[in-house]
Each structure stands twice: as C-alpha cells, then as structure tokens.
C-alpha cells in the first residue's frame, strides 16, 4: 500500500494562498471551501489548521511537522482542532452528534487520507439506510466547545465537513456564532456546493472554490497506489478531478453493469416482454444499493450517448469497451427521447431510494424504454 497522502494534491496554488494568509495574519474568521470532497478541501483545511497551531508557524511558510502541536495534528488529536460532520442518530440515542463517531472519523482520515467523500464515510459508519445530517444539537455542541478557552492559548479551529447537509435550524443557530465569533476562532466550512446552504451563512464566509484536480496529478497518484495503466486511464477520464471518485472507479468493476445494460437495451428495443421480466428479476436481486448504482450507471451511459450524438466527442467520458457500444447505440438516443429517458431513470432511482419494490420499478422502466427507443427523432 502507498503511504497515506495528507496534503492537498494538485491544489498547490490554494495551499500557498492559505499559507500566506496565515503568515500575514489576514485570515477570514470563517471560510467556506466548496467542491467535491475528493478535490481535497479537507486536506487544505487540515494543513491550514496545522499551520495555525504550529509552534514555529510565525517563522515559516509551512508547518514544521516536528513540534508537539504538529505531532498532535498527525493523530488528529490537537485539543483545539474540532470536527463536525454529518451523522445519523444511533439506535437508542436521541441526538445525532459527530462526537459519538469521532473515532470513526479519525480512522477514516488517517487510513484513507483526507480525500474521502460521504459515501466512504457512510460505509465506515454503517448507517444502513439512515440519512446522515448535521443536527441542531451539533450546533449547540459547537457553541459550547468554542466558548471555552483554547487549550494552547492560540487558535481554535472548527472544521464543518459536509456543511451542505446542515439542517436549517442548525444553520440558524450557527449564524449567531459566525456573526460574532469568539476571538481567535476559525471556522472552516466544507461543502459540495453552495445550493443547499443558507444565503445568510454564505454571506458571512469567505468562499474559496476548489477546482478539480488535474488528470495528470490524479493519474500519478493512482499509479503510486498500485493501479493498472488501463484502469487508471478509464478512472481519470470518468472521475471529474475527484480523487475519491477515481479511487472508487478503479476499485469498482462495472463490467457486470455494462453487460446488463447492453442486454437490457437490446431487450427493450426488441420489445421482448418475457425477457424484460427476467432482467427485472435480476435487477431485483441486486439489492437496493446496487440497484441505485446500476441506474446511475445507465444514466451515465445514456448521457454519454447524447453528448457523442451532438458532436461533442471530446466531452464523452467512457471506457474503451463502453465507447464501442455507445457508438452503435447512440443513434437510438436523440433529442426526441433523451429527456424522457433521463427523467424516467432518475425517477426510478428515487423510487428505489424510497423503498419501492425493485422488480416493479424495473418493469415499469422497461415498458417506458420500449416505447422511448422507438420514438421518432
Ligand atoms: Zn510544528
């Protein structure tokens, strides 16, 4: 296994910019880093916190890595470094608090490195079907923590990861704190996007948009982690500058999904109801998470066909085997049916998420596909 990478790979410009803010003492008291977690927002936040806490930070453009404070950071155990992230209410408890899952969190960061995303964290928290969120109790916890004096007399850093999963009441409670923050307190909010955040929260933060990691840097990293050349190439093409996605793509073998998708489309085109029922059984047996993954994969392929169809071949993100199929399949997907196809697939995904019987969802969807594939251009 390659060594766990803690720095924000490919985000050198932002890393330097934040380091300069520390040196100049010009940090905003609340920052909002936006972009998919796999782009490295948490890595940036951790480096920034480490720099602020480092004993020799004043003399250096980066944390020393050897002082007691840096060593506490190595274990994510610095007493003035606080984490909040989405969690679900554990069975038998009446509050959903990150402090209950702090060990899982630390282990995730230390074992996976800071580029993991909600899906990785979910897997580790074994949430089942529960949706994680940032509860209002969490806001009360933050308030309590930050009103205490910093242990080391320096900065208190509160990282809020997955800030877009904050409930409205949580956000409202945090607002006051963002308006009048305790002295020497730094909030670092990390969010996939700003859409789900209250405007009042956004307006009180300095926003930094984290760009996708370059293909070259992702490819380099995957290679260091032992990936194979062809798999790396495919993952890089599909991951959109997101290291968490890239890693998942390289681990996931979508060969089965691909085979099933081809058979399904052929069956729908032939309007073979009996065969469609068989595939619906196969779909049903996948279980909910894999059903969702299959629908997401189908949506991805359909979208890629239409991109190819509109002549933007350079925007097509497909593996080589998929590309060969897409070229033959693309003519059957056009502006006369693609919109309905996408919304039907999305609706099916919502139904699966909402616990509708898999077989029923898939049969309905197949009937629609039979009609849509024959719709005139
Ligand atoms: Zn240090």
CSV table of C-alpha atoms and ligand atoms in Angstrom, one decimal:
chain,number,residue,atom,x,y,z
A,1,UNK,CA,0.0,0.0,0.0
A,2,UNK,CA,1.2,3.5,-0.8
A,3,UNK,CA,1.7,5.9,2.1
A,4,UNK,CA,-1.4,7.8,3.0
A,5,UNK,CA,-1.2,11.2,1.4
A,6,UNK,CA,-2.3,14.1,3.7
A,7,UNK,CA,-1.5,17.1,1.5
A,8,UNK,CA,-3.9,18.6,-1.0
A,9,UNK,CA,-2.6,17.0,-4.1
A,10,UNK,CA,-2.8,19.3,-7.2
A,11,UNK,CA,-4.0,22.2,-5.1
A,12,UNK,CA,-0.6,23.9,-4.6
A,13,UNK,CA,-1.9,27.4,-5.6
A,14,UNK,CA,-4.6,27.3,-2.9
A,15,UNK,CA,-2.3,25.8,-0.3
A,16,UNK,CA,0.2,28.6,-0.8
A,17,UNK,CA,-2.6,31.2,-0.8
A,18,UNK,CA,-3.8,30.0,2.6
A,19,UNK,CA,-0.3,29.8,4.0
A,20,UNK,CA,0.2,33.4,3.0
A,21,UNK,CA,-3.0,34.4,4.9
A,22,UNK,CA,-1.6,32.7,8.0
A,23,UNK,CA,1.8,34.4,7.7
A,24,UNK,CA,0.2,37.8,7.1
A,25,UNK,CA,-2.5,37.3,9.7
A,26,UNK,CA,-5.1,38.1,7.2
A,27,UNK,CA,-7.3,35.0,7.6
A,28,UNK,CA,-11.1,35.5,7.5
A,29,UNK,CA,-12.7,34.1,10.6
A,30,UNK,CA,-15.0,31.9,8.6
A,31,UNK,CA,-14.1,30.3,5.3
A,32,UNK,CA,-16.3,28.2,3.0
A,33,UNK,CA,-14.4,25.8,0.8
A,34,UNK,CA,-16.7,24.4,-2.0
A,35,UNK,CA,-16.2,21.5,-4.3
A,36,UNK,CA,-16.5,17.7,-4.2
A,37,UNK,CA,-14.6,16.3,-1.2
A,38,UNK,CA,-12.4,14.3,-3.5
A,39,UNK,CA,-10.8,17.5,-4.7
A,40,UNK,CA,-9.1,17.9,-1.4
A,41,UNK,CA,-11.0,20.5,0.7
A,42,UNK,CA,-10.3,18.7,3.9
A,43,UNK,CA,-6.6,18.3,3.1
A,44,UNK,CA,-6.5,22.1,2.7
A,45,UNK,CA,-8.4,22.7,5.9
A,46,UNK,CA,-6.1,20.3,7.9
A,47,UNK,CA,-3.0,21.9,6.6
A,48,UNK,CA,-4.3,25.4,7.4
A,49,UNK,CA,-5.2,24.3,11.0
A,50,UNK,CA,-1.8,22.6,11.4
A,51,UNK,CA,-0.1,25.8,10.3
A,52,UNK,CA,-2.0,28.0,12.7
A,53,UNK,CA,-1.2,25.7,15.6
A,54,UNK,CA,2.4,25.0,14.7
A,55,UNK,CA,4.9,26.3,17.3
A,56,UNK,CA,7.2,27.7,14.6
A,57,UNK,CA,4.5,29.0,12.2
A,58,UNK,CA,5.5,32.6,12.6
A,59,UNK,CA,8.9,31.8,11.3
A,60,UNK,CA,7.9,29.5,8.5
A,61,UNK,CA,5.8,29.4,5.4
A,62,UNK,CA,4.5,25.9,6.3
A,63,UNK,CA,4.0,23.8,9.5
A,64,UNK,CA,7.3,22.3,10.8
A,65,UNK,CA,6.0,18.8,11.2
A,66,UNK,CA,8.1,18.1,14.3
A,67,UNK,CA,6.8,20.4,17.2
A,68,UNK,CA,4.4,18.9,19.8
A,69,UNK,CA,1.5,20.6,18.2
A,70,UNK,CA,2.3,19.2,14.7
A,71,UNK,CA,2.6,15.8,16.3
A,72,UNK,CA,-0.8,16.1,17.9
A,73,UNK,CA,-2.1,17.0,14.4
A,74,UNK,CA,-0.5,13.9,13.0
A,75,UNK,CA,-3.1,11.9,15.1
A,76,UNK,CA,-5.9,14.5,14.6
A,77,UNK,CA,-5.7,14.9,18.4
A,78,UNK,CA,-4.9,18.6,18.8
A,79,UNK,CA,-7.1,19.9,21.6
A,80,UNK,CA,-8.1,23.0,19.7
A,81,UNK,CA,-9.0,21.2,16.4
A,82,UNK,CA,-12.7,20.3,16.3
A,83,UNK,CA,-14.6,18.3,13.8
A,84,UNK,CA,-18.2,18.3,12.8
A,85,UNK,CA,-19.6,16.1,10.1
A,86,UNK,CA,-23.0,14.6,9.1
A,87,UNK,CA,-24.1,11.6,11.2
A,88,UNK,CA,-27.3,9.7,11.8
A,89,UNK,CA,-28.9,9.1,15.1
A,90,UNK,CA,-27.6,5.9,16.7
A,91,UNK,CA,-30.1,3.4,17.8
A,92,UNK,CA,-31.2,4.1,21.4
A,93,UNK,CA,-30.0,7.7,21.4
A,94,UNK,CA,-32.0,10.8,20.9
A,95,UNK,CA,-29.3,13.0,19.4
A,96,UNK,CA,-27.2,12.7,16.3
A,97,UNK,CA,-23.7,14.0,17.3
A,98,UNK,CA,-20.4,13.8,15.5
A,99,UNK,CA,-18.6,13.4,18.8
A,100,UNK,CA,-20.1,9.9,19.0
A,101,UNK,CA,-18.5,9.0,15.7
A,102,UNK,CA,-15.2,10.8,16.2
A,103,UNK,CA,-13.1,7.6,16.3
A,104,UNK,CA,-14.6,6.5,13.0
A,105,UNK,CA,-13.9,9.9,11.6
A,106,UNK,CA,-10.3,10.0,12.7
A,107,UNK,CA,-9.7,6.5,11.4
A,108,UNK,CA,-11.2,7.4,8.1
A,109,UNK,CA,-8.9,10.4,7.7
A,110,UNK,CA,-5.8,8.6,8.9
A,111,UNK,CA,-6.4,5.4,6.8
A,112,UNK,CA,-7.9,6.9,3.7
A,113,UNK,CA,-6.3,10.3,3.7
A,114,UNK,CA,-8.5,13.4,3.6
A,115,UNK,CA,-9.8,12.9,0.1
A,116,UNK,CA,-12.7,10.6,1.0
A,117,UNK,CA,-16.3,11.5,0.5
A,118,UNK,CA,-19.7,10.9,2.1
A,119,UNK,CA,-20.0,7.5,0.6
A,120,UNK,CA,-16.7,6.4,2.1
A,121,UNK,CA,-17.7,7.8,5.4
A,122,UNK,CA,-21.1,6.2,5.3
A,123,UNK,CA,-19.6,2.8,4.6
A,124,UNK,CA,-17.5,3.2,7.8
A,125,UNK,CA,-20.3,4.5,10.0
A,126,UNK,CA,-22.5,1.6,9.0
A,127,UNK,CA,-25.6,3.7,8.7
A,128,UNK,CA,-27.8,1.3,6.9
A,129,UNK,CA,-30.5,3.3,5.2
A,130,UNK,CA,-30.3,6.3,7.5
A,131,UNK,CA,-29.5,9.6,6.0
A,132,UNK,CA,-26.7,11.5,7.8
A,133,UNK,CA,-27.2,15.2,8.6
A,134,UNK,CA,-25.9,17.9,10.9
A,135,UNK,CA,-28.3,18.4,13.7
A,136,UNK,CA,-29.2,21.4,15.8
A,137,UNK,CA,-27.7,19.6,18.8
A,138,UNK,CA,-24.5,19.6,16.9
A,139,UNK,CA,-24.7,23.4,16.7
A,140,UNK,CA,-25.2,23.6,20.4
A,141,UNK,CA,-22.1,21.4,20.9
A,142,UNK,CA,-20.0,23.7,18.7
A,143,UNK,CA,-21.2,26.7,20.6
A,144,UNK,CA,-20.2,25.1,23.9
A,145,UNK,CA,-16.8,24.0,22.7
A,146,UNK,CA,-15.9,27.3,21.2
A,147,UNK,CA,-16.9,29.3,24.2
A,148,UNK,CA,-14.2,27.5,26.2
A,149,UNK,CA,-10.7,29.0,26.2
A,150,UNK,CA,-8.2,27.4,23.8
A,151,UNK,CA,-6.1,24.8,25.5
A,152,UNK,CA,-2.9,26.0,24.0
A,153,UNK,CA,-3.9,29.7,24.2
A,154,UNK,CA,-3.9,30.0,20.4
A,155,UNK,CA,-6.4,29.4,17.7
A,156,UNK,CA,-9.5,27.3,18.0
A,157,UNK,CA,-10.3,25.7,14.6
A,158,UNK,CA,-13.7,24.3,13.9
A,159,UNK,CA,-14.0,22.3,10.7
A,160,UNK,CA,-17.5,21.6,9.5
A,161,UNK,CA,-17.3,18.9,6.8
A,162,UNK,CA,-20.4,18.3,4.7
A,163,UNK,CA,-21.8,21.7,5.6
A,164,UNK,CA,-24.4,21.4,2.9
A,165,UNK,CA,-26.0,18.6,5.0
A,166,UNK,CA,-26.8,21.1,7.8
A,167,UNK,CA,-30.4,21.4,8.8
A,168,UNK,CA,-32.0,24.9,8.6
A,169,UNK,CA,-32.3,25.1,12.4
A,170,UNK,CA,-28.7,24.1,12.7
A,171,UNK,CA,-27.6,26.8,10.3
A,172,UNK,CA,-29.7,29.4,12.1
A,173,UNK,CA,-28.1,28.5,15.4
A,174,UNK,CA,-24.6,28.7,13.9
A,175,UNK,CA,-25.3,32.1,12.3
A,176,UNK,CA,-25.0,33.9,15.6
A,177,UNK,CA,-21.6,32.4,16.1
A,178,UNK,CA,-20.5,33.4,12.7
A,179,UNK,CA,-21.7,36.9,13.2
A,180,UNK,CA,-19.9,37.4,16.5
A,181,UNK,CA,-17.2,34.7,16.6
A,182,UNK,CA,-15.2,34.2,19.8
A,183,UNK,CA,-11.7,35.7,19.5
A,184,UNK,CA,-9.1,33.6,17.6
A,185,UNK,CA,-11.6,31.2,16.3
A,186,UNK,CA,-11.5,29.9,12.7
A,187,UNK,CA,-14.5,28.2,11.1
A,188,UNK,CA,-13.7,26.2,8.0
A,189,UNK,CA,-16.9,25.0,6.3
A,190,UNK,CA,-16.6,22.4,3.6
A,191,UNK,CA,-19.5,21.9,1.2
A,192,UNK,CA,-20.0,20.1,-2.0
A,193,UNK,CA,-21.9,23.1,-3.3
A,194,UNK,CA,-23.5,26.3,-2.1
A,195,UNK,CA,-27.0,25.5,-3.3
A,196,UNK,CA,-28.1,23.8,0.0
A,197,UNK,CA,-26.6,26.5,2.2
A,198,UNK,CA,-28.5,29.5,3.7
A,199,UNK,CA,-27.6,32.7,2.0
A,200,UNK,CA,-27.0,34.3,5.4
A,201,UNK,CA,-24.4,31.6,6.1
A,202,UNK,CA,-22.7,32.1,2.8
A,203,UNK,CA,-22.6,35.9,3.1
A,204,UNK,CA,-20.6,35.6,6.4
A,205,UNK,CA,-17.9,33.4,4.9
A,206,UNK,CA,-15.0,33.9,2.6
A,207,UNK,CA,-15.7,31.5,-0.3
A,208,UNK,CA,-12.9,29.5,-1.9
A,209,UNK,CA,-13.9,27.3,-4.8
A,210,UNK,CA,-11.7,24.2,-5.0
A,211,UNK,CA,-11.0,23.3,-8.7
A,212,UNK,CA,-10.9,19.7,-9.9
A,213,UNK,CA,-7.5,18.0,-9.6
A,214,UNK,CA,-5.7,17.8,-12.9
A,215,UNK,CA,-5.9,14.5,-14.8
A,216,UNK,CA,-2.1,14.2,-14.6
A,217,UNK,CA,-1.9,14.5,-10.8
A,218,UNK,CA,-4.8,12.0,-10.3
A,219,UNK,CA,-3.2,9.6,-12.7
A,220,UNK,CA,0.2,10.0,-10.9
A,221,UNK,CA,-1.5,9.3,-7.5
A,222,UNK,CA,-3.4,6.2,-8.7
A,223,UNK,CA,-0.2,4.9,-10.1
A,224,UNK,CA,1.5,5.3,-6.7
A,225,UNK,CA,-1.4,3.4,-5.2
A,226,UNK,CA,-0.7,0.5,-7.5
A,227,UNK,CA,-3.4,0.9,-10.1
A,228,UNK,CA,-3.0,-0.6,-13.6
A,229,UNK,CA,-2.4,1.6,-16.5
A,230,UNK,CA,-5.7,1.0,-18.4
A,231,UNK,CA,-7.8,1.1,-15.3
A,232,UNK,CA,-6.2,4.4,-14.3
A,233,UNK,CA,-6.8,5.9,-17.8
A,234,UNK,CA,-10.5,4.9,-17.5
A,235,UNK,CA,-10.9,6.2,-13.9
A,236,UNK,CA,-9.2,9.5,-14.8
A,237,UNK,CA,-11.5,10.0,-17.8
A,238,UNK,CA,-14.6,9.5,-15.6
A,239,UNK,CA,-13.7,11.0,-12.2
A,240,UNK,CA,-14.0,14.7,-13.0
A,241,UNK,CA,-11.0,15.7,-11.0
A,242,UNK,CA,-12.3,13.9,-7.9
A,243,UNK,CA,-9.8,11.6,-6.2
A,244,UNK,CA,-12.5,9.8,-4.2
A,245,UNK,CA,-14.4,9.0,-7.3
A,246,UNK,CA,-11.3,8.0,-9.2
A,247,UNK,CA,-10.4,5.5,-6.4
A,248,UNK,CA,-13.9,4.1,-6.4
A,249,UNK,CA,-13.9,3.8,-10.2
A,250,UNK,CA,-10.7,1.9,-10.1
A,251,UNK,CA,-11.9,-0.5,-7.5
A,252,UNK,CA,-15.3,-1.0,-9.0
A,253,UNK,CA,-15.6,-3.4,-11.8
A,254,UNK,CA,-18.5,-2.1,-13.9
A,255,UNK,CA,-18.2,-5.0,-16.3
A,256,UNK,CA,-21.3,-6.6,-14.9
A,257,UNK,CA,-23.3,-3.4,-15.1
A,258,UNK,CA,-22.2,-2.9,-18.6
A,259,UNK,CA,-23.2,-6.4,-19.7
A,260,UNK,CA,-26.6,-6.0,-18.0
A,261,UNK,CA,-27.2,-2.6,-19.6
A,262,UNK,CA,-26.5,-3.8,-23.1
A,263,UNK,CA,-28.8,-6.8,-22.7
A,264,UNK,CA,-31.5,-4.6,-21.2
A,265,UNK,CA,-31.4,-2.1,-24.0
A,266,UNK,CA,-31.4,-4.9,-26.7
A,267,UNK,CA,-34.4,-6.5,-24.9
A,268,UNK,CA,-36.3,-3.1,-24.7
A,269,UNK,CA,-35.5,-2.4,-28.4
A,270,UNK,CA,-36.9,-5.8,-29.4
A,271,UNK,CA,-39.9,-5.2,-27.1
A,272,UNK,CA,-39.3,-8.6,-25.6
A,273,UNK,CA,-41.6,-8.6,-22.5
A,274,UNK,CA,-40.7,-12.1,-21.3
A,275,UNK,CA,-37.0,-11.4,-21.4
A,276,UNK,CA,-37.6,-8.0,-19.7
A,277,UNK,CA,-39.3,-9.8,-16.8
A,278,UNK,CA,-36.2,-12.0,-16.4
A,279,UNK,CA,-33.9,-8.9,-16.3
A,280,UNK,CA,-36.3,-7.3,-13.8
A,281,UNK,CA,-35.7,-10.3,-11.5
A,282,UNK,CA,-32.0,-10.0,-11.9
A,283,UNK,CA,-32.3,-6.3,-11.1
A,284,UNK,CA,-34.4,-7.1,-8.1
A,285,UNK,CA,-31.9,-9.5,-6.7
A,286,UNK,CA,-29.1,-6.9,-6.8
A,287,UNK,CA,-30.4,-5.2,-3.6
A,288,UNK,CA,-31.0,-1.5,-3.1
A,289,UNK,CA,-27.5,0.0,-3.2
A,290,UNK,CA,-26.5,-1.9,-6.4
A,291,UNK,CA,-29.9,-1.1,-8.0
A,292,UNK,CA,-29.1,2.6,-7.4
A,293,UNK,CA,-25.6,2.1,-8.8
A,294,UNK,CA,-27.0,0.4,-11.9
A,295,UNK,CA,-29.5,3.2,-12.5
A,296,UNK,CA,-26.7,5.8,-12.1
A,297,UNK,CA,-24.6,3.9,-14.5
A,298,UNK,CA,-27.4,3.7,-17.0
A,299,UNK,CA,-27.9,7.4,-16.7
A,300,UNK,CA,-24.3,8.0,-17.3
A,301,UNK,CA,-24.2,5.9,-20.4
A,302,UNK,CA,-27.4,7.5,-21.8
A,303,UNK,CA,-25.9,10.9,-21.2
A,304,UNK,CA,-22.6,10.0,-22.9
A,305,UNK,CA,-24.5,8.7,-25.9
A,306,UNK,CA,-26.2,12.1,-26.4
A,307,UNK,CA,-23.0,14.0,-25.9
A,308,UNK,CA,-21.5,11.9,-28.6
A,309,UNK,CA,-24.6,12.4,-30.7
A,310,UNK,CA,-24.3,16.2,-30.5
A,311,UNK,CA,-20.8,16.0,-31.8
A,312,UNK,CA,-19.0,16.9,-28.6
A,313,UNK,CA,-16.9,13.8,-28.8
A,314,UNK,CA,-14.2,15.3,-26.6
A,315,UNK,CA,-16.7,15.6,-23.7
A,316,UNK,CA,-17.5,11.9,-23.8
A,317,UNK,CA,-16.2,10.1,-20.8
A,318,UNK,CA,-16.3,6.3,-21.5
A,319,UNK,CA,-14.1,3.3,-21.1
A,320,UNK,CA,-13.0,1.7,-24.3
A,321,UNK,CA,-15.5,-1.2,-24.3
A,322,UNK,CA,-18.3,1.2,-23.5
A,323,UNK,CA,-17.3,3.5,-26.2
A,324,UNK,CA,-17.6,0.8,-28.9
A,325,UNK,CA,-21.1,0.0,-27.7
A,326,UNK,CA,-22.1,3.7,-27.4
A,327,UNK,CA,-21.2,4.4,-31.0
A,328,UNK,CA,-23.7,1.8,-32.1
A,329,UNK,CA,-26.3,2.7,-29.6
A,330,UNK,CA,-26.1,6.5,-29.9
A,331,UNK,CA,-28.3,6.8,-33.0
A,332,UNK,CA,-31.2,5.5,-31.0
A,333,UNK,CA,-30.9,8.2,-28.4
A,334,UNK,CA,-31.7,11.7,-29.7
A,335,UNK,CA,-33.4,14.9,-28.6
A,336,UNK,CA,-36.8,13.3,-29.2
A,337,UNK,CA,-36.4,10.8,-26.3
A,338,UNK,CA,-33.3,11.6,-24.3
A,339,UNK,CA,-35.1,14.0,-21.9
A,340,UNK,CA,-37.8,11.5,-21.0
A,341,UNK,CA,-35.2,8.7,-20.7
A,342,UNK,CA,-33.2,10.7,-18.2
A,343,UNK,CA,-36.2,11.7,-16.1
A,344,UNK,CA,-37.5,8.1,-16.1
A,345,UNK,CA,-34.2,6.8,-14.9
A,346,UNK,CA,-34.0,9.5,-12.3
A,347,UNK,CA,-37.5,8.7,-11.1
A,348,UNK,CA,-36.7,5.0,-10.9
A,349,UNK,CA,-33.6,5.9,-8.8
A,350,UNK,CA,-35.8,7.9,-6.5
A,351,UNK,CA,-38.3,5.1,-6.2
A,352,UNK,CA,-35.6,2.6,-5.4
A,353,UNK,CA,-34.3,5.0,-2.7
A,354,UNK,CA,-37.8,5.3,-1.4
A,355,UNK,CA,-38.1,1.5,-1.0
A,356,UNK,CA,-40.4,0.8,-3.9
A,357,UNK,CA,-40.2,-2.9,-4.9
A,358,UNK,CA,-37.3,-3.3,-7.2
A,359,UNK,CA,-39.0,-5.6,-9.7
A,360,UNK,CA,-41.9,-3.3,-10.1
A,361,UNK,CA,-39.7,-0.2,-10.7
A,362,UNK,CA,-37.7,-2.0,-13.3
A,363,UNK,CA,-40.6,-3.4,-15.2
A,364,UNK,CA,-42.2,0.0,-15.4
A,365,UNK,CA,-39.0,1.5,-16.5
A,366,UNK,CA,-38.5,-1.2,-19.2
A,367,UNK,CA,-42.0,-0.6,-20.6
A,368,UNK,CA,-41.1,3.1,-20.9
A,369,UNK,CA,-37.8,2.3,-22.5
A,370,UNK,CA,-39.5,0.1,-25.1
A,371,UNK,CA,-41.6,3.0,-26.1
A,372,UNK,CA,-38.9,5.6,-25.9
A,373,UNK,CA,-36.3,3.7,-28.0
A,374,UNK,CA,-38.8,3.6,-30.9
A,375,UNK,CA,-39.9,7.2,-30.7
A,376,UNK,CA,-39.1,9.1,-33.9
A,377,UNK,CA,-36.2,11.5,-33.9
B,1,LIG,ZN1,5.1,22.4,14.0
